[in-house]
PDB file of C-alpha atoms in Angstrom:
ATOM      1  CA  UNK V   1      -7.398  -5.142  -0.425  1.00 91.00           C
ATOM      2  CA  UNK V   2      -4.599  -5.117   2.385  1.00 94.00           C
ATOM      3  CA  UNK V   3      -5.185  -6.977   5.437  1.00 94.00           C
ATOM      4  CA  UNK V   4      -3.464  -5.638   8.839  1.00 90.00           C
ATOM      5  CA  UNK V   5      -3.863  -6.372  12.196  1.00 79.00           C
ATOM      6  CA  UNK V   6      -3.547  -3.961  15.158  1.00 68.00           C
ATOM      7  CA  UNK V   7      -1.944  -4.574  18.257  1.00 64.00           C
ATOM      8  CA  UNK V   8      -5.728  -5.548  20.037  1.00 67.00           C
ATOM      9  CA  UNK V   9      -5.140  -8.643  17.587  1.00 70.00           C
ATOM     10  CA  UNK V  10      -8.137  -7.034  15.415  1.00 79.00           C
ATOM     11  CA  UNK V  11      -7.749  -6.874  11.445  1.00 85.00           C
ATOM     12  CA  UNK V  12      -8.254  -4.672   8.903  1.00 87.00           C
ATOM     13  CA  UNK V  13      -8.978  -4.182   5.806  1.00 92.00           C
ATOM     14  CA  UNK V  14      -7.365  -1.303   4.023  1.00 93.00           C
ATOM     15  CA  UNK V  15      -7.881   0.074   0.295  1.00 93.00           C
ATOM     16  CA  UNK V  16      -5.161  -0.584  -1.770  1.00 94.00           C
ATOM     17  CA  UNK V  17      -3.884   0.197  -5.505  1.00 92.00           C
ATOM     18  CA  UNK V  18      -1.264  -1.432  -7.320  1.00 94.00           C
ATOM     19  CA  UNK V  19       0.132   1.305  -8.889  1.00 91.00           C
ATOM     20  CA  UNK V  20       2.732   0.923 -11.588  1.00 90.00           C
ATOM     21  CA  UNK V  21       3.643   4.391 -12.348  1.00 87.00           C
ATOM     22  CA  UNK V  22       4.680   5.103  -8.256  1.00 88.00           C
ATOM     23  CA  UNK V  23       7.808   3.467  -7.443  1.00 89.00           C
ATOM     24  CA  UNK V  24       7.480   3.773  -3.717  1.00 91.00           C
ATOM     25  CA  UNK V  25       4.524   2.650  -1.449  1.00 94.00           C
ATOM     26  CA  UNK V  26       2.640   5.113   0.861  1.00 92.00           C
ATOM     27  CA  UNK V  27       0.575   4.591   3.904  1.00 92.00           C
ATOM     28  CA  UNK V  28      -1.731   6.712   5.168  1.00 92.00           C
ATOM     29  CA  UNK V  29      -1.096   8.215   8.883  1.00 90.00           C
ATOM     30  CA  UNK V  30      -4.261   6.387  10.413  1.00 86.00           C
ATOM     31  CA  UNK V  31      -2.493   3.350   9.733  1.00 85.00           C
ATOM     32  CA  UNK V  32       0.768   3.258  11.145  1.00 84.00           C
ATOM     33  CA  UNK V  33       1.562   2.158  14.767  1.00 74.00           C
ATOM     34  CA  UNK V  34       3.530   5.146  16.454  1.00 69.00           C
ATOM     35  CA  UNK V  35       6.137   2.519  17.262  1.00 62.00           C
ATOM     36  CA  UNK V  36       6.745   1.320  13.405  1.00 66.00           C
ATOM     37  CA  UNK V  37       7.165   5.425  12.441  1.00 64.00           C
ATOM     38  CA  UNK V  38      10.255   7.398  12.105  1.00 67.00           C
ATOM     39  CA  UNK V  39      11.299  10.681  10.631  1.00 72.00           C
ATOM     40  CA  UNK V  40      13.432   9.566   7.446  1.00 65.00           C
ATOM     41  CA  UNK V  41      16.772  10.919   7.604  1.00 69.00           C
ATOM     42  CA  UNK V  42      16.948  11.760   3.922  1.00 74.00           C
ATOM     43  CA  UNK V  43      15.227  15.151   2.640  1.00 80.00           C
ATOM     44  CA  UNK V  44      11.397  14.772   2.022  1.00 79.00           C
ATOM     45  CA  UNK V  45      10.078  13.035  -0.376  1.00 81.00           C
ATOM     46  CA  UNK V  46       8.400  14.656  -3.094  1.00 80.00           C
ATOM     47  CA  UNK V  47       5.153  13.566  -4.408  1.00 75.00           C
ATOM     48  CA  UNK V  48       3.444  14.976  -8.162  1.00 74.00           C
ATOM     49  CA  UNK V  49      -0.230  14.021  -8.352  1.00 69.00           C
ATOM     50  CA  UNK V  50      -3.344  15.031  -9.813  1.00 64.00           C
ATOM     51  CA  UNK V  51      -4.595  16.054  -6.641  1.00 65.00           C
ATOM     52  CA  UNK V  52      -1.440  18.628  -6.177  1.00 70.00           C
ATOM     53  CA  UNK V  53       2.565  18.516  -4.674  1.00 76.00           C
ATOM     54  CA  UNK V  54       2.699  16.944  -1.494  1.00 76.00           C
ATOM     55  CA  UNK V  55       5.597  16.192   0.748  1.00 82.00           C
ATOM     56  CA  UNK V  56       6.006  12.763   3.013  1.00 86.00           C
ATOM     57  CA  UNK V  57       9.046  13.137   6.219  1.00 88.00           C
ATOM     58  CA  UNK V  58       8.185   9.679   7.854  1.00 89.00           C
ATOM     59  CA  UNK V  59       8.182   6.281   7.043  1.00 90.00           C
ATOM     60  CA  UNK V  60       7.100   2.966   8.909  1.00 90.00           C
ATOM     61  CA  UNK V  61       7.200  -0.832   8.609  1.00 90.00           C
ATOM     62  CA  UNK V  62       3.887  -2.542   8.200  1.00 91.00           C
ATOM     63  CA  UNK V  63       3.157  -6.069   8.398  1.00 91.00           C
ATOM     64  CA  UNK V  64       0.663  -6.565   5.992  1.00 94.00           C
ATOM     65  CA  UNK V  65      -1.613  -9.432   3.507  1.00 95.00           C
ATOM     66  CA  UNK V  66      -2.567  -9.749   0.435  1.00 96.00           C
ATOM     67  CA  UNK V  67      -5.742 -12.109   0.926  1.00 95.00           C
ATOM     68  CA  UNK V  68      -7.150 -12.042  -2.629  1.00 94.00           C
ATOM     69  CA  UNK V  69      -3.664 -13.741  -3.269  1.00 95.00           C
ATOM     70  CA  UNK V  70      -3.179 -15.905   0.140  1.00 93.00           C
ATOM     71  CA  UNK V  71      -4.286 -16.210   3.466  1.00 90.00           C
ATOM     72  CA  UNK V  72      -1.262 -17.249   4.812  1.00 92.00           C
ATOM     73  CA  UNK V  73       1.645 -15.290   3.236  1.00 94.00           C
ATOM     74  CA  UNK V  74       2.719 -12.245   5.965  1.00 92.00           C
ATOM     75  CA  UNK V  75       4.327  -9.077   4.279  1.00 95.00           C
ATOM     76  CA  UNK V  76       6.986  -6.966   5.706  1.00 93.00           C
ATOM     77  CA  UNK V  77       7.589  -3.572   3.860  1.00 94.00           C
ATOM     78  CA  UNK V  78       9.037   0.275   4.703  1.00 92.00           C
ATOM     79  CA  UNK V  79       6.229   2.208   3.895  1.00 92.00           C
ATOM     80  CA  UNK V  80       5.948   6.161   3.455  1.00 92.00           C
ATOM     81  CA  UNK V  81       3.947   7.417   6.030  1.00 92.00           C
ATOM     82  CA  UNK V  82       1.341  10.009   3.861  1.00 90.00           C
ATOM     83  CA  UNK V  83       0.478  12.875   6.616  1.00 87.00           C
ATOM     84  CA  UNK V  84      -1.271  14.978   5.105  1.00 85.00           C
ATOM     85  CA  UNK V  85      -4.187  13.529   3.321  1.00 85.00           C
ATOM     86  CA  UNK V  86      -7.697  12.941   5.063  1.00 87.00           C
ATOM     87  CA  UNK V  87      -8.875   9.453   5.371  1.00 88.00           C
ATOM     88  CA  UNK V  88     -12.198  10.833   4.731  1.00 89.00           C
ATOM     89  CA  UNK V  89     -11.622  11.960   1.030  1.00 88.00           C
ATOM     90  CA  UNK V  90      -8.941   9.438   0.214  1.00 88.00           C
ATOM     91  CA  UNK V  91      -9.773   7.099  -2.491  1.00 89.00           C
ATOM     92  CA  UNK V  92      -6.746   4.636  -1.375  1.00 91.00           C
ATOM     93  CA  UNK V  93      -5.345   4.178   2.078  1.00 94.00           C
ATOM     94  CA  UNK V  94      -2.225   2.412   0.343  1.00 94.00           C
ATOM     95  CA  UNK V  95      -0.949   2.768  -2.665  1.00 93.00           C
ATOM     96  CA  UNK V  96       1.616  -0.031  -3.321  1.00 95.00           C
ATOM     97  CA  UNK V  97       4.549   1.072  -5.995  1.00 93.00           C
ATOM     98  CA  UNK V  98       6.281  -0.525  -8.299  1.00 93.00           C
ATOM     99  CA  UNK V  99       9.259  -1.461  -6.185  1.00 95.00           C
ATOM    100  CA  UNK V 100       7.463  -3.558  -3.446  1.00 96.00           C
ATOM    101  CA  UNK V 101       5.712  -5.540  -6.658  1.00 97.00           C
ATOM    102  CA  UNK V 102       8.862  -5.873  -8.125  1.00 97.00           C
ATOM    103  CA  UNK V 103      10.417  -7.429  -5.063  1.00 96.00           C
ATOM    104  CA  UNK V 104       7.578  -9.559  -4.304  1.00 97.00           C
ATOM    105  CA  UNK V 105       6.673 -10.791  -8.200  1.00 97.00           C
ATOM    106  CA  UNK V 106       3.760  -9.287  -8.166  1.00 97.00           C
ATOM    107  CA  UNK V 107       2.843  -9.007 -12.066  1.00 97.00           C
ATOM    108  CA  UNK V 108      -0.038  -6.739 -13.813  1.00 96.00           C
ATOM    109  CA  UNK V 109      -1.080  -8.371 -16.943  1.00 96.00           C
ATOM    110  CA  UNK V 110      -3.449  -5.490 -18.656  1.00 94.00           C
ATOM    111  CA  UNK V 111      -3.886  -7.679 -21.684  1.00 96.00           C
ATOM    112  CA  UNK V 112      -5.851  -9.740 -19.917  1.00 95.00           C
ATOM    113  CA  UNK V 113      -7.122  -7.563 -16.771  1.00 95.00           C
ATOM    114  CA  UNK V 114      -5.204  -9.713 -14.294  1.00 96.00           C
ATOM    115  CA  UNK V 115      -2.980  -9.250 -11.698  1.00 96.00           C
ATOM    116  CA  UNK V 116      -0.669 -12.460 -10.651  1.00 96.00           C
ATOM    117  CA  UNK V 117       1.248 -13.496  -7.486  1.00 96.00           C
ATOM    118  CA  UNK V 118       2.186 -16.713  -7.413  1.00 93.00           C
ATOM    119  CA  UNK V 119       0.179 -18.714  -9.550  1.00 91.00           C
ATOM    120  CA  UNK V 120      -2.591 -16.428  -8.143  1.00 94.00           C
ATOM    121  CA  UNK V 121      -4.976 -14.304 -10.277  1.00 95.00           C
ATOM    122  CA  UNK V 122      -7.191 -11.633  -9.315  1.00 95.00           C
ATOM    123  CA  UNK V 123      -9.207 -10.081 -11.662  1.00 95.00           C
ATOM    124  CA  UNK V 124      -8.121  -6.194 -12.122  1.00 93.00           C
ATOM    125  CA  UNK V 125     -11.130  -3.994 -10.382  1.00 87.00           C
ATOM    126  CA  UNK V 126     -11.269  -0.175 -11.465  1.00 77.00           C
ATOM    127  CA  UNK V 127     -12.570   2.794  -9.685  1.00 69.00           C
ATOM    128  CA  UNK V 128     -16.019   3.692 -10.006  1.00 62.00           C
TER     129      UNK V 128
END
């Protein structure tokens, strides 16, 4: 879970997936302030799924938590800004890559079905 708050002061809680095999972290549209977003100046970026190609041309800070790891630590990240898929039918509305986990420690130990941030463990929780 990702906690953010809106500009009203109200919080959110967003579904999120580690994701190991993306090296980049996407946002969907819903949840980006029109004043974080801009149109990346670099060509689109490309993204291979199961679901099908899609292309993302924005990106957007978010200020973010992780409260199954800490209350109190605020996140600051450049997120891709995914316009295209509908809230509705999406199974994540983040999907944190291996890049923001590598730059914040967070580690996925499968051996054990853990994932660690600090001396913090969650327990890993799989789709149903």
């Amino acid at each position: 879970m990702v906690e953010v708050s809106h500009t009203s002061g109200e919080l959110y809680a967003l579904r999120a997936l580690l994701d190991s095999g993306m090296t980049a972290t996407k946002l969907l549209k819903t949840f980006v302030r029109p004043s974080t977003s801009s149109k990346d100046k670099g060509p689109p970026a490309r993204w291979s799924t199961l679901g099908g190609v899609y292309m993302t041309k924005k990106k957007a800070k978010l200020n973010f938590r992780l409260p199954e790891f800490s209350l109190t630590k605020s996140i600051s990240w450049i997120c891709h800004v995914d316009q295209t898929t509908d809230p509705e039918h999406a199974q994540y509305d983040m999907i944190i890559g291996s890049g923001l986990m590598e730059e914040l420690g967070i580690d996925l130990v499968y051996s054990q079905s853990i994932m660690t941030w600090e001396q913090n463990e969650v327990p890993m929780q799989y789709p149903r």
